[in-house]
PDB file of C-alpha atoms in Angstrom:
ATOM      1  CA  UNK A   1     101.262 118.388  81.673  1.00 40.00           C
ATOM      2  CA  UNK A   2     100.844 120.367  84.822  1.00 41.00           C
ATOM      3  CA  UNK A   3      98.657 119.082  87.920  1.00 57.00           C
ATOM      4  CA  UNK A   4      98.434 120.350  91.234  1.00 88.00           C
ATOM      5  CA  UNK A   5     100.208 118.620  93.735  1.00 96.00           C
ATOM      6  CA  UNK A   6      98.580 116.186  95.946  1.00 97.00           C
ATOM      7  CA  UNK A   7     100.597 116.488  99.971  1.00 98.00           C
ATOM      8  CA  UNK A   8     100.218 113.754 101.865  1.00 98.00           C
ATOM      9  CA  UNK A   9     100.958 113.610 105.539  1.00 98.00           C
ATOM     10  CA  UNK A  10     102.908 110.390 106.034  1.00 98.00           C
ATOM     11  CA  UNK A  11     101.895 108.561 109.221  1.00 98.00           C
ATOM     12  CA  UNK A  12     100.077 111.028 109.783  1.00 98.00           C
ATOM     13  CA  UNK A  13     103.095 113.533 110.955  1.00 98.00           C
ATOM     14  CA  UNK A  14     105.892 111.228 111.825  1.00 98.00           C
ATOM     15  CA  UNK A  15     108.651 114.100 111.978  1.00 98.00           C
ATOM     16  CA  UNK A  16     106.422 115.963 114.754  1.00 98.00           C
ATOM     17  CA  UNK A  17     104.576 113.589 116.676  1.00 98.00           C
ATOM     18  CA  UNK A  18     104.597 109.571 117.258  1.00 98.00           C
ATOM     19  CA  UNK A  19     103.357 108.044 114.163  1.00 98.00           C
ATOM     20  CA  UNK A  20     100.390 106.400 113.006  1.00 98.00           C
ATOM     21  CA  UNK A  21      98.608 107.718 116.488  1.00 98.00           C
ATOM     22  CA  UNK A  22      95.122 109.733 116.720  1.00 98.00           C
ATOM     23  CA  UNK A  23      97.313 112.713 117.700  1.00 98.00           C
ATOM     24  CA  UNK A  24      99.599 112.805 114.679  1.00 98.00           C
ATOM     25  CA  UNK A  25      96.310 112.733 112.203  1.00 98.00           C
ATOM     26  CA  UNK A  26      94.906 115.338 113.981  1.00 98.00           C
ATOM     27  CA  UNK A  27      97.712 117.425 114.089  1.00 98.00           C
ATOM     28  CA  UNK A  28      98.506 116.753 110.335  1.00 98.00           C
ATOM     29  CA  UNK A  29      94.893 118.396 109.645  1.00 98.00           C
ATOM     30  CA  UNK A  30      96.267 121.667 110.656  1.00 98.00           C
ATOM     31  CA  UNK A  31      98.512 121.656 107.487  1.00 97.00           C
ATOM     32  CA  UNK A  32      97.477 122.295 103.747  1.00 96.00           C
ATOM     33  CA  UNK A  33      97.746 118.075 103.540  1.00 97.00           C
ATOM     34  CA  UNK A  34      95.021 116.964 101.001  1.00 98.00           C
ATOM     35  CA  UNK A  35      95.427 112.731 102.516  1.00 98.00           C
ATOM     36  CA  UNK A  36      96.276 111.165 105.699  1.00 98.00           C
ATOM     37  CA  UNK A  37      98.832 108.367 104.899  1.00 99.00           C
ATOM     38  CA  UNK A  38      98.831 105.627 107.326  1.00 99.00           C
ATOM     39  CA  UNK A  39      99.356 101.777 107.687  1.00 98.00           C
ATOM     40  CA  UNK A  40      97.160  98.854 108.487  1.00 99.00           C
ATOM     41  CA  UNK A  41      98.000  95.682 109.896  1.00 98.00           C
ATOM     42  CA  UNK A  42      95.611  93.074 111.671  1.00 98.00           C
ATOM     43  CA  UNK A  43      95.415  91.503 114.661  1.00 98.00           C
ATOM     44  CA  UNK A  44      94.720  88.096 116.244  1.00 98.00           C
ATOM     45  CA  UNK A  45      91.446  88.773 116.603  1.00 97.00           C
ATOM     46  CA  UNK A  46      91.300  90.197 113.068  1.00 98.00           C
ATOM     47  CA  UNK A  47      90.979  94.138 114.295  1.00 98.00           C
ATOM     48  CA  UNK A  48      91.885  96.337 111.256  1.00 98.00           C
ATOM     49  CA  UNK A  49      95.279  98.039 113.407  1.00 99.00           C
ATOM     50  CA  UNK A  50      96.811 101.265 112.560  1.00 99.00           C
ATOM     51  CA  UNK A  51     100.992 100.120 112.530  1.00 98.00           C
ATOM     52  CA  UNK A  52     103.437 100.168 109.466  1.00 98.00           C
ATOM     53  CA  UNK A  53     104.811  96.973 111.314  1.00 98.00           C
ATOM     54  CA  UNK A  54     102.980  93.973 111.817  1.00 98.00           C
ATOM     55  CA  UNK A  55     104.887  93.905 115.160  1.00 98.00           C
ATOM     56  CA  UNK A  56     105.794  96.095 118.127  1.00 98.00           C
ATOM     57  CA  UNK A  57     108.845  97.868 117.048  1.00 98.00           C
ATOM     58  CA  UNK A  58     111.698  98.419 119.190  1.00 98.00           C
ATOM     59  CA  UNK A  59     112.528 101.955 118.299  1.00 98.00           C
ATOM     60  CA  UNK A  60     110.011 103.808 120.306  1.00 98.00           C
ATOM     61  CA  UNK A  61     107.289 101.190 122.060  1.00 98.00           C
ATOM     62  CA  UNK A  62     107.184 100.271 125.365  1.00 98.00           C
ATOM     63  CA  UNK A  63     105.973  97.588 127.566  1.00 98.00           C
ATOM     64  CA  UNK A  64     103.207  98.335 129.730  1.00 97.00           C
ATOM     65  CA  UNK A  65     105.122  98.504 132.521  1.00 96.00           C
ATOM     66  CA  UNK A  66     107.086 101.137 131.138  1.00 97.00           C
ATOM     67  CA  UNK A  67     110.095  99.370 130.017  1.00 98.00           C
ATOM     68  CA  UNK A  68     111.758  99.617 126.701  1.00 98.00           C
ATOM     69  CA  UNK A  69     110.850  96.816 124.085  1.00 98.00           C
ATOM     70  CA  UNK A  70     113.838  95.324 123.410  1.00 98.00           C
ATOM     71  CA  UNK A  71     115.132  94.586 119.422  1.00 98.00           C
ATOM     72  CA  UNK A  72     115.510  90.843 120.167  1.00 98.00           C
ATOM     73  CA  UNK A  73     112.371  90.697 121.044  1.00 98.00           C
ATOM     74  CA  UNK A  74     110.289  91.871 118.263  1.00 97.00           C
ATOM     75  CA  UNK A  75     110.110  89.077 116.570  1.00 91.00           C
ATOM     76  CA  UNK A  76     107.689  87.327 119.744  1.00 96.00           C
ATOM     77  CA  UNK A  77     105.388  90.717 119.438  1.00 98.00           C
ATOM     78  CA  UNK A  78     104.009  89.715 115.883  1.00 98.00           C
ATOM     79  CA  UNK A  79     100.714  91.520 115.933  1.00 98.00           C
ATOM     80  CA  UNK A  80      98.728  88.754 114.244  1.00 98.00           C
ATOM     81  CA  UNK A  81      99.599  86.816 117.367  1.00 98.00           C
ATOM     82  CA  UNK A  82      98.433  89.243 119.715  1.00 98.00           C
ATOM     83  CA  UNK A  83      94.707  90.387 120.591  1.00 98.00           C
ATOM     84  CA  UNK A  84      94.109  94.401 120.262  1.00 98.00           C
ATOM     85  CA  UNK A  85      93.739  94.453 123.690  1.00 98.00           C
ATOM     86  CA  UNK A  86      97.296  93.579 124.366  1.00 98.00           C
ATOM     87  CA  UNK A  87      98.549  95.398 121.172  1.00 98.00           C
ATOM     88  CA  UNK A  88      96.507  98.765 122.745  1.00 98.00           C
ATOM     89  CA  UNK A  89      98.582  98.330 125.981  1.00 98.00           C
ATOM     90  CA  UNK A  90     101.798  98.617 124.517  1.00 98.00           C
ATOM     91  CA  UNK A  91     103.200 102.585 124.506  1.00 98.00           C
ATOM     92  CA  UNK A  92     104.238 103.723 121.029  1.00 98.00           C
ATOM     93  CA  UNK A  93     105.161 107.606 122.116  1.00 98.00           C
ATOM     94  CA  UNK A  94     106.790 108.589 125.126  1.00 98.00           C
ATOM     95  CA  UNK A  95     109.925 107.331 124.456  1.00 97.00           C
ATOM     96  CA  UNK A  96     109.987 109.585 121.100  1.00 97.00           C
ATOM     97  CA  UNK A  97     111.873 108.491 117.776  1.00 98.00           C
ATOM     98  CA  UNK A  98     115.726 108.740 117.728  1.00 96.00           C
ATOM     99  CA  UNK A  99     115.331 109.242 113.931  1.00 97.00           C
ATOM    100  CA  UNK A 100     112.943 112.005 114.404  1.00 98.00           C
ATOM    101  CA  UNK A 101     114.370 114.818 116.824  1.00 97.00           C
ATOM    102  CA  UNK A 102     111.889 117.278 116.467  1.00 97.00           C
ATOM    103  CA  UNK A 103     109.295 114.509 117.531  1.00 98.00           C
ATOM    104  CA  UNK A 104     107.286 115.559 120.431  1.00 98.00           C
ATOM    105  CA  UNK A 105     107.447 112.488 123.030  1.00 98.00           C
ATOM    106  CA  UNK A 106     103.800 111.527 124.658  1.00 98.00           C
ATOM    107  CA  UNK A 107     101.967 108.914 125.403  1.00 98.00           C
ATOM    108  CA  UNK A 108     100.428 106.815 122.877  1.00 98.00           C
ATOM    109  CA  UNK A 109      98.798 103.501 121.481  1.00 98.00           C
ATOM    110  CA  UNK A 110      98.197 102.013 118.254  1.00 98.00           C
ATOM    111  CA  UNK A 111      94.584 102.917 117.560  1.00 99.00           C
ATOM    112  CA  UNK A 112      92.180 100.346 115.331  1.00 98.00           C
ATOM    113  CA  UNK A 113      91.217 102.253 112.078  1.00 98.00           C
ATOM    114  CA  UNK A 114      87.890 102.823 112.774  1.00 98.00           C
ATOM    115  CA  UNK A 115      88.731 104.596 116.201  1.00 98.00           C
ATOM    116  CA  UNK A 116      91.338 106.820 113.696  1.00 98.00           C
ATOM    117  CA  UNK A 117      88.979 106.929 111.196  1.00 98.00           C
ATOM    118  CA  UNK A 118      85.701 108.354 113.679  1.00 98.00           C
ATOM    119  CA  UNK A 119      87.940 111.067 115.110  1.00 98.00           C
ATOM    120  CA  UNK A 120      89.419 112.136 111.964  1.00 98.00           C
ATOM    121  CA  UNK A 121      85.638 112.297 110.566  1.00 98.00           C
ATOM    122  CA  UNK A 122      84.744 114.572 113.213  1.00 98.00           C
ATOM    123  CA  UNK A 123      86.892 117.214 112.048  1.00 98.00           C
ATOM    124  CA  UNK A 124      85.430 117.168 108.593  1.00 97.00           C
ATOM    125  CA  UNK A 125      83.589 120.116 109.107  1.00 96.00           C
ATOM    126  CA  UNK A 126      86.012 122.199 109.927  1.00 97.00           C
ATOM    127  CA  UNK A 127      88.506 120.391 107.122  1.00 97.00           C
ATOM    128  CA  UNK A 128      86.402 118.872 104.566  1.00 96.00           C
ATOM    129  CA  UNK A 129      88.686 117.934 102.039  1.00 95.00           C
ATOM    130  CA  UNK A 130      91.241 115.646 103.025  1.00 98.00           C
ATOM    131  CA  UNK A 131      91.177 112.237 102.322  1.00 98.00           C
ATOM    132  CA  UNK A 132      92.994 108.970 103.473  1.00 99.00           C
ATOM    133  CA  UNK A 133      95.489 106.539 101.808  1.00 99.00           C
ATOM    134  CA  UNK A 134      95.517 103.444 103.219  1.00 99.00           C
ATOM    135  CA  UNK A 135      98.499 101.083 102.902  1.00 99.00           C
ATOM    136  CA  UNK A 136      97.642  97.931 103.523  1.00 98.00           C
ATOM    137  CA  UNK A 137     100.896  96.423 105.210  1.00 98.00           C
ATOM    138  CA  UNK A 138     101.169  92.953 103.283  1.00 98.00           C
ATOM    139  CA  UNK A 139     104.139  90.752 101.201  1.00 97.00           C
ATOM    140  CA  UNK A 140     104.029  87.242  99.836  1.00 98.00           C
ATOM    141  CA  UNK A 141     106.389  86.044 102.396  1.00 97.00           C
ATOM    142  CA  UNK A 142     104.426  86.729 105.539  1.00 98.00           C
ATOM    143  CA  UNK A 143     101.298  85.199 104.779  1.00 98.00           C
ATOM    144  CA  UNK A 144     100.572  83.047 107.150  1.00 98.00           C
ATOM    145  CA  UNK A 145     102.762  84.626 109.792  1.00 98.00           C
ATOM    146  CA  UNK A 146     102.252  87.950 110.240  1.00 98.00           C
ATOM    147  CA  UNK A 147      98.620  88.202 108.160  1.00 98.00           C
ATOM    148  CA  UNK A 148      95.996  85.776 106.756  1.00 98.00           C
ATOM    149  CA  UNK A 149      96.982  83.432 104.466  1.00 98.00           C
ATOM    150  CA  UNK A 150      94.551  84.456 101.773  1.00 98.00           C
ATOM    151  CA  UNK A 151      94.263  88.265 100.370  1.00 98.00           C
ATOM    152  CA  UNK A 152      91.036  88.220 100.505  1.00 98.00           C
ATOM    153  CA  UNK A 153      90.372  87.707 104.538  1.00 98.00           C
ATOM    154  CA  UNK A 154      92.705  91.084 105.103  1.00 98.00           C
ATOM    155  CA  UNK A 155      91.147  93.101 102.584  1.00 98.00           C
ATOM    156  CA  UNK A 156      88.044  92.172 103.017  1.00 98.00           C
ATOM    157  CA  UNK A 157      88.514  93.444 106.755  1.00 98.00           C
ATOM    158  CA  UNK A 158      89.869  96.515 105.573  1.00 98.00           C
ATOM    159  CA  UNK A 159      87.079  97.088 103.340  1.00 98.00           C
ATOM    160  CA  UNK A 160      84.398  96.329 105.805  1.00 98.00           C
ATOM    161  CA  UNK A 161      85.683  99.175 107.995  1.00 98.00           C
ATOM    162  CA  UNK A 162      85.855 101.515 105.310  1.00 98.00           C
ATOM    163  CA  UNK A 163      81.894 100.954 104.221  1.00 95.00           C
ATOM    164  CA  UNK A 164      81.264 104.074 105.561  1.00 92.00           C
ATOM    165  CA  UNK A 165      83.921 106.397 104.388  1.00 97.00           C
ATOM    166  CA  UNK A 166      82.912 108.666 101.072  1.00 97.00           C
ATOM    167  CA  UNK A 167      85.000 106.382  98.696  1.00 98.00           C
ATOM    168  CA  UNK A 168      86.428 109.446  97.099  1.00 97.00           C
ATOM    169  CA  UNK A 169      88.277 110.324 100.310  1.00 98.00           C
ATOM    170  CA  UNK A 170      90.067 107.027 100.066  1.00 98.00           C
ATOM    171  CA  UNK A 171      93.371 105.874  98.140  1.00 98.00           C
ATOM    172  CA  UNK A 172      94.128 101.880  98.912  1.00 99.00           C
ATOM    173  CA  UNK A 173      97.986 101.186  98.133  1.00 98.00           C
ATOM    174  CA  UNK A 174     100.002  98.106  98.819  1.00 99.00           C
ATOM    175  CA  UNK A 175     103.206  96.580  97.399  1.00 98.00           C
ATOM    176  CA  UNK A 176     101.838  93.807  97.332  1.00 98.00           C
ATOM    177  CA  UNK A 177     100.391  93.336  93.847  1.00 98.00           C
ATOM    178  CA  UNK A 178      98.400  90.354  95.057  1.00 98.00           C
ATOM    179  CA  UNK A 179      96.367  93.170  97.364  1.00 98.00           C
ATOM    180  CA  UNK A 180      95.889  95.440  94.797  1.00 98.00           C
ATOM    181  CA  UNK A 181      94.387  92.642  92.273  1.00 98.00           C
ATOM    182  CA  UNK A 182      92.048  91.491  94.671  1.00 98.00           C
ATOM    183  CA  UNK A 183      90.816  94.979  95.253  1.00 98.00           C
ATOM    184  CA  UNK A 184      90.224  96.047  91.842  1.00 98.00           C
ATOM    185  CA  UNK A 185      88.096  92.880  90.954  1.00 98.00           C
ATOM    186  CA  UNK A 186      86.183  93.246  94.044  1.00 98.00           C
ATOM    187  CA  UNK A 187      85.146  96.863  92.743  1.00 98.00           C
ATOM    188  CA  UNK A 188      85.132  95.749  89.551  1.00 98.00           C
ATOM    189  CA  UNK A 189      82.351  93.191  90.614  1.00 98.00           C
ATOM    190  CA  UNK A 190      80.560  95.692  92.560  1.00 98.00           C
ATOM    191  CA  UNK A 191      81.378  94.033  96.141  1.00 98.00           C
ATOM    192  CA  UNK A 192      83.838  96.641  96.908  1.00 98.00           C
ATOM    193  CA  UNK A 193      83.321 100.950  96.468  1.00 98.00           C
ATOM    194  CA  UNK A 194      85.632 102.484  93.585  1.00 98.00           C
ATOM    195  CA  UNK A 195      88.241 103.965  95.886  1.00 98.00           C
ATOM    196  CA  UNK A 196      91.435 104.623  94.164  1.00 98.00           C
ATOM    197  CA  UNK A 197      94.641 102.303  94.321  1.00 99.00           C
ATOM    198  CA  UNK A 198      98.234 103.183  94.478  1.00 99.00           C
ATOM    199  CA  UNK A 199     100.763 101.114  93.454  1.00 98.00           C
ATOM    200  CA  UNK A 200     104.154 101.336  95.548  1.00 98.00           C
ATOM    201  CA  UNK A 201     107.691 100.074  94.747  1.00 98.00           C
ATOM    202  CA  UNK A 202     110.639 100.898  95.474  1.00 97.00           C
ATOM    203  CA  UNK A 203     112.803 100.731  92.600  1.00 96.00           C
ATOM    204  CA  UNK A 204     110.901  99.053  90.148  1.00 96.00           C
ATOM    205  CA  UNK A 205     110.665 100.216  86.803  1.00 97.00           C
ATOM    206  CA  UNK A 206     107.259 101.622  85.775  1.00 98.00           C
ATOM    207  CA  UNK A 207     106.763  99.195  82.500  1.00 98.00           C
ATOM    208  CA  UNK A 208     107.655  96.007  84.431  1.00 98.00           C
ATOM    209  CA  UNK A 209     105.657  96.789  87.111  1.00 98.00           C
ATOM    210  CA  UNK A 210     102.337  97.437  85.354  1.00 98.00           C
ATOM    211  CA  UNK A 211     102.584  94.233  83.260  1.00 98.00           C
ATOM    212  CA  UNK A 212     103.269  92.662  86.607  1.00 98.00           C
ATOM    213  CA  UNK A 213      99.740  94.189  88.276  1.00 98.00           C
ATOM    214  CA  UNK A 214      97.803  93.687  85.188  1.00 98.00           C
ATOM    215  CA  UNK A 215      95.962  97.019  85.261  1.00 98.00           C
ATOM    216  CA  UNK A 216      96.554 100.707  85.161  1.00 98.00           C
ATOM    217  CA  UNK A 217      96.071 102.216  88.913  1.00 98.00           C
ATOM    218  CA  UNK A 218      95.563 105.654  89.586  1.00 98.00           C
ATOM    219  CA  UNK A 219      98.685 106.386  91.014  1.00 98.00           C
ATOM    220  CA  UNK A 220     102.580 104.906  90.745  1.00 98.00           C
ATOM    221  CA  UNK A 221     104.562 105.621  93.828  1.00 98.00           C
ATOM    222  CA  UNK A 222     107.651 105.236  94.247  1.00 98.00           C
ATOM    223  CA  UNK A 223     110.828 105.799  96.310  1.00 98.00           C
ATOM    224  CA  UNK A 224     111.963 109.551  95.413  1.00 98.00           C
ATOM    225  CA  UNK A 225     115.367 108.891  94.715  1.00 98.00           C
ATOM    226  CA  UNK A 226     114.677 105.806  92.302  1.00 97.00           C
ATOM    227  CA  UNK A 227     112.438 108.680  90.003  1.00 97.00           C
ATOM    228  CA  UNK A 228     113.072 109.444  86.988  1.00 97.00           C
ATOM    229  CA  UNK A 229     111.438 112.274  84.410  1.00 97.00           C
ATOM    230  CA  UNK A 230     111.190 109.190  81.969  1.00 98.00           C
ATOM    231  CA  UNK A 231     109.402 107.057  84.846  1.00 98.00           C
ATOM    232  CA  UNK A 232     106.772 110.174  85.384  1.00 98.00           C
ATOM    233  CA  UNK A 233     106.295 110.889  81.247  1.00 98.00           C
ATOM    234  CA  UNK A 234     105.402 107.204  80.961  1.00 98.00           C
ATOM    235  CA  UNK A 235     103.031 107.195  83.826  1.00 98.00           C
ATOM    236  CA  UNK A 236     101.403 110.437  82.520  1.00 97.00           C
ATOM    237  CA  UNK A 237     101.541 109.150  78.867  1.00 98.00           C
ATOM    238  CA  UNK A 238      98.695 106.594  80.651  1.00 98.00           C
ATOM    239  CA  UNK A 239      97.179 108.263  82.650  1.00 97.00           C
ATOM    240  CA  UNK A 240      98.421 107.590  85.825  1.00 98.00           C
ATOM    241  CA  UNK A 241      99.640 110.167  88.496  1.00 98.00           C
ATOM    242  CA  UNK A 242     103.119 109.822  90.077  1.00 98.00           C
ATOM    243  CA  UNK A 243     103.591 110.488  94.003  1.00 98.00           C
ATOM    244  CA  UNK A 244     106.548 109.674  95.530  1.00 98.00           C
ATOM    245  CA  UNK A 245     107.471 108.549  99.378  1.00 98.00           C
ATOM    246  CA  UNK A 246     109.030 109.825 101.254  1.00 98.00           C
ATOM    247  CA  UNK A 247     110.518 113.418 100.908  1.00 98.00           C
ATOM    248  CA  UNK A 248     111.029 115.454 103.977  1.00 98.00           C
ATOM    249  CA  UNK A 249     113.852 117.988 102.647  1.00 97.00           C
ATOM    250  CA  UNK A 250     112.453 121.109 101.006  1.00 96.00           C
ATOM    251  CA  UNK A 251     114.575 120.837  98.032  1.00 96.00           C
ATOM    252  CA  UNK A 252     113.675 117.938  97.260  1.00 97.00           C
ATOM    253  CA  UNK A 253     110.085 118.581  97.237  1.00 97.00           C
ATOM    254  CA  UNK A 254     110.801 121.245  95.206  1.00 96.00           C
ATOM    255  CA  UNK A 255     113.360 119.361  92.487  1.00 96.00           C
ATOM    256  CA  UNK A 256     110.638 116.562  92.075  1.00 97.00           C
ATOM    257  CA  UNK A 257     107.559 118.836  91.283  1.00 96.00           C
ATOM    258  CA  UNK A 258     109.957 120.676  88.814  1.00 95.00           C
ATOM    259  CA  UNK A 259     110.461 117.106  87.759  1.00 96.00           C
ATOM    260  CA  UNK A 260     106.471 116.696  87.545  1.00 96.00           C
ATOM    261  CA  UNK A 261     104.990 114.750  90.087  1.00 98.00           C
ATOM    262  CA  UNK A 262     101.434 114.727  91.298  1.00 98.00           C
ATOM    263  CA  UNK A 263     101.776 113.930  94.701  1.00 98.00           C
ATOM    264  CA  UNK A 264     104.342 114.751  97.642  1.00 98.00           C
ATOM    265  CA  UNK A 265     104.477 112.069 100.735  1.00 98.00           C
ATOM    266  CA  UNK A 266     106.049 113.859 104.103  1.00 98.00           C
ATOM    267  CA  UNK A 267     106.598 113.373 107.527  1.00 98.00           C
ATOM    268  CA  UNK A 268     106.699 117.034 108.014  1.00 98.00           C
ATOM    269  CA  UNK A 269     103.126 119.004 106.625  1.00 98.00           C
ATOM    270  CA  UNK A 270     104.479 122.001 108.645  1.00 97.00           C
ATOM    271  CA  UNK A 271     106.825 122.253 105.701  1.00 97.00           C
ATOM    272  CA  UNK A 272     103.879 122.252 103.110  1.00 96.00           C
ATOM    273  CA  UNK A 273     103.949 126.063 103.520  1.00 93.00           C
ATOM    274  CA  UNK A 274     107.140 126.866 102.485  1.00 92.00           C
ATOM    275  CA  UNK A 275     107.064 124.975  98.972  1.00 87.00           C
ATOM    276  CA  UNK A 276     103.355 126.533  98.210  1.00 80.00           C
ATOM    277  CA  UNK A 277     104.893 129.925  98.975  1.00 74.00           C
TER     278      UNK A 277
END
């Protein structure tokens, strides 16, 4: 079965500029990207935060003062214990990413998701296609600690901050299945829009982990180098579409749509170009 191939800029454009910031999402637009990926954590005061950690990582953030956050200290930066306003202060970009060289260092902050989503929106005009897919940054053993205790109070957030978002611009994915449950009987009942939901793992088999969820999602998405042609023919045999995270060499994107995937996840869009050539 061919289908076209769904790009996805991951953090927006990790491998170009600092990630999960306004400025990478904009920039990503400027590619032939059809969804922004990005990452949602919350807050003390239960703001809906764009980070893929549900702390202040060492790598690249700085202290307001300038200085470098330090690894040992991560653990006392746990997002859900600080309010946005201290989150915001903290610099995510100047120092760059050691694991990114071609990242441009400037200065950043950790925007809330509506601020990311009202300046993506503004740009719809002039791209109107592109969509979002929203990982909602959750696991089993961090309730309590780094998120709410119950499902519901984090998506429900989520959700409240997407009420105004064309619901077919939006993917929702989680690994946590728990996430993805809730969501799909809150749209079943009506409370929630029909956005579509994305299923990630990592190595997971595709069998196990649909019995597991309890319901066929749009889209299975997996690590790249756990994928298999049998894992994609058994997701197309139901329906479901099969996008992979994260690829970032050309030949790979290339080996896994001759493989047959839907989707491609990347932290460089400026790349896009060169497989669609």
């Amino acid at each position: 079965m061919i289908q076209s191939i769904i790009f996805q800029g991951h953090r927006g454009c990790r491998g170009l500029l600092p990630e999960n910031t306004i400025p990478a999402f904009l920039e990503a637009l400027k590619y032939p990207i059809d969804y922004l990926e990005l990452d949602v954590c919350l807050s003390k005061d239960l703001d809906v935060v764009v980070s893929h950690e549900p702390y202040i990582n060492s790598l690249f953030s700085s202290y307001p003062t300038g200085k470098a956050v330090r690894k040992s200290e991560e653990k006392n930066l746990n997002l859900f214990q600080l309010s946005y306003e201290q989150i915001r202060s903290f610099d995510v970009g100047q120092r760059g990413n050691k694991l990114f060289p071609e990242q441009k260092p400037m200065a950043a902050h950790k925007p809330l998701l509506a601020e990311m989503l009202k300046a993506c929106e503004t740009q719809r005009k002039k791209y109107p296609d592109f969509g979002y897919n929203i990982e909602i940054k959750s696991e089993e053993r961090e309730y309590g600690i780094s998120q709410p205790q119950e499902v519901n109070v984090f998506c429900d957030k989520v959700f409240e901050i997407l009420k105004n978002i064309n619901p077919e611009h939006i993917i929702v994915q989680s690994f946590d299945f728990n996430i993805l449950k809730y969501c799909k009987q809150q749209m079943d009942l009506g409370v929630y829009p029909k956005v579509q939901l994305s299923a990630l793992v990592t190595n997971e088999g595709v069998r196990p982990s649909l019995e597991k969820l309890g319901f066929l999602p749009d889209f299975f998405s997996p690590y790249y180098k756990s994928l298999t042609e049998g894992k994609i023919e058994i997701c197309h045999q139901k329906g479901i579409r099969v996008v992979p995270w994260t690829i970032n060499k050309i030949e790979d994107m290339r080996r896994l749509i001759i493989m047959g995937v839907d989707g491609i996840i990347t932290d460089y869009p400026n790349r896009i170009d060169d497989i669609l050539s």
